[in-house]
XYZ file of C-alpha atoms in Angstrom:
150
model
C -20.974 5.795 -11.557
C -18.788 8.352 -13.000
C -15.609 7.753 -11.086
C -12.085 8.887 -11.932
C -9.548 6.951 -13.676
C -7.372 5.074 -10.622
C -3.872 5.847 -10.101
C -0.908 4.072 -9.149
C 1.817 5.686 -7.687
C 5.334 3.788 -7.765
C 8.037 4.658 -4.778
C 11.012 2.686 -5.859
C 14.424 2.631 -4.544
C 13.448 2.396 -0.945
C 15.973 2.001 1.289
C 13.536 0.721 4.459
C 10.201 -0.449 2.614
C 8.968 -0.364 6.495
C 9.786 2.676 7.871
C 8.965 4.379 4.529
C 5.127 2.652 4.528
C 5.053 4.145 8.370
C 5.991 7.318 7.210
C 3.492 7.524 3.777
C 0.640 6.156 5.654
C 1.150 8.633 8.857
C 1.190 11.140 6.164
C -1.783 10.291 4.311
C -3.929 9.402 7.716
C -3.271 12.864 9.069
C -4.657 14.155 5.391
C -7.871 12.336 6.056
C -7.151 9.419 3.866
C -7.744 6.085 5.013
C -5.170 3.432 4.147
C -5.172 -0.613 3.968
C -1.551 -1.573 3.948
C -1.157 -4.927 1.878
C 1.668 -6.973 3.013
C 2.681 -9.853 1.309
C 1.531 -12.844 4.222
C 0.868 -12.778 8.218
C 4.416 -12.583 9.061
C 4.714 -8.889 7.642
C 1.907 -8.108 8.701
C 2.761 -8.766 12.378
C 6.493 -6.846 11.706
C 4.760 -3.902 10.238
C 1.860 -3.444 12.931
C 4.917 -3.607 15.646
C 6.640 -1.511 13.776
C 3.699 1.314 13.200
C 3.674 1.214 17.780
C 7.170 2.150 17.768
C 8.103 4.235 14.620
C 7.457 7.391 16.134
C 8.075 8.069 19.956
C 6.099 11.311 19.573
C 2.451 10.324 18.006
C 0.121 7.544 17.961
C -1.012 6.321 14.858
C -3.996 4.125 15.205
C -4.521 0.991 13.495
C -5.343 -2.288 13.665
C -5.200 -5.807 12.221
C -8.241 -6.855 9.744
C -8.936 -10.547 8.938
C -10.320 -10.217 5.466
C -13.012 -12.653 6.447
C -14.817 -10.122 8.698
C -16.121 -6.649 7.348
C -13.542 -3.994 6.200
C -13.513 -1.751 9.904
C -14.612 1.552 8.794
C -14.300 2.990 12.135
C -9.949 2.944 11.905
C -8.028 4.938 9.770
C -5.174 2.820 8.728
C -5.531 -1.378 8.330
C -2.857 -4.379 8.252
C -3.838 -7.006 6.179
C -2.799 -9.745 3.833
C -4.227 -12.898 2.337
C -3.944 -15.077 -0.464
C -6.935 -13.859 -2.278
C -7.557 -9.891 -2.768
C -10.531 -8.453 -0.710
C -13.301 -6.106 -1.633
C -12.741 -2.808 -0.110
C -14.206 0.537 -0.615
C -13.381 2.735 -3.390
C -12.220 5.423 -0.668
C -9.667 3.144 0.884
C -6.118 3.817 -0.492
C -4.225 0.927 -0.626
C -0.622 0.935 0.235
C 0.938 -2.322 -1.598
C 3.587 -4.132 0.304
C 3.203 -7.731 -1.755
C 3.719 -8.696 -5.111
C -0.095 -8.497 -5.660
C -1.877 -6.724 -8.625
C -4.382 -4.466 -7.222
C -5.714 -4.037 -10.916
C -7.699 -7.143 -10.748
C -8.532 -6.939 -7.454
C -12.932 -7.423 -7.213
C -13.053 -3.886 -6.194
C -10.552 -1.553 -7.970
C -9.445 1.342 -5.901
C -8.813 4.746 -6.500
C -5.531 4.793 -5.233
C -3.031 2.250 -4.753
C 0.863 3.271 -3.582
C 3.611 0.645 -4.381
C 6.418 1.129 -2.386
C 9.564 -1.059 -4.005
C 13.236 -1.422 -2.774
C 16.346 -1.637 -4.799
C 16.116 -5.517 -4.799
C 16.402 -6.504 -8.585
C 13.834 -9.424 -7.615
C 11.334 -6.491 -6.132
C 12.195 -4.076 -9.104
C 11.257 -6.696 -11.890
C 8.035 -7.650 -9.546
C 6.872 -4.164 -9.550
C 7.688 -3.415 -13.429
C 5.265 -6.385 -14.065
C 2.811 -4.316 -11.412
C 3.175 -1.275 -13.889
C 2.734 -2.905 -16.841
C -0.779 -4.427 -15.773
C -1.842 -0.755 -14.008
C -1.066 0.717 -17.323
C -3.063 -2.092 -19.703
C -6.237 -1.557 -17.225
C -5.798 2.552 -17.778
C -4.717 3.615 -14.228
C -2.767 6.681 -14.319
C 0.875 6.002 -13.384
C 3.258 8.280 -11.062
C 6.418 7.090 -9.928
C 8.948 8.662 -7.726
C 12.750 7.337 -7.741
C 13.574 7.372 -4.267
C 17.114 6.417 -4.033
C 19.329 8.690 -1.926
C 16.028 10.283 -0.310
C 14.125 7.522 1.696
């Protein structure tokens, strides 16, 4: 398969990590893309799918829950999941990376994967650790400081 190298894109400085995650994945849903967003256990998971029915009093952006033990739902645009263990997914599934998880060694790599990382110095040294191990498996890297913006 002659696939292009997978990229990484870092959003850091993020005032709301939520509302920012509704915004990106609205954004990349209405470009055709479809999006798993990869929080870090069940209890984001829950926040953020509440959150995705409210962010916006003007559209609907459908989604749904997945249980990683059942088949990826092809049929929905944007996905909430999390588990302890990374899950197969297509390669045309962006992934939108809420948790501390490295999608580099995930079983399938994707083409994309968006990191979206607050101020927190905690969440700032995670996600250098994140860049580090996209860079040693040859992802391409983008990052976009997002302090005063989002």
């Amino acid at each position: 398969m002659n696939r292009t190298m997978p990229t990484a894109t870092f959003y850091t400085h993020v005032s709301d990590r939520h509302r920012f995650a509704c915004r990106l994945a609205q954004r990349a849903v209405q470009s055709g893309i479809r999006v798993l967003v990869w929080a870090s256990d069940a209890d984001e998971a829950a926040a953020l799918d509440t959150r995705l029915w409210s962010f916006e009093a003007v559209s609907f952006l459908p989604h749904e829950i997945w249980h990683t033990n059942t088949a990826y739902p092809n049929d929905i645009p944007l996905v909430i999941a999390s588990s302890p263990s990374l899950p197969i997914i297509g390669d045309d599934v962006t992934v939108l990376n809420l948790s501390p998880d490295f999608w580099c060694d995930a079983p399938s790599t994707p083409a994309r994967v968006l990191e979206i990382v607050s101020a927190n110095l905690e969440e700032l040294a995670e996600a250098r650790e994140r860049f580090k191990a996209y860079k040693q498996q040859h992802f391409a890297i983008e990052h976009h400081n997002m302090q005063g913006k989002a």
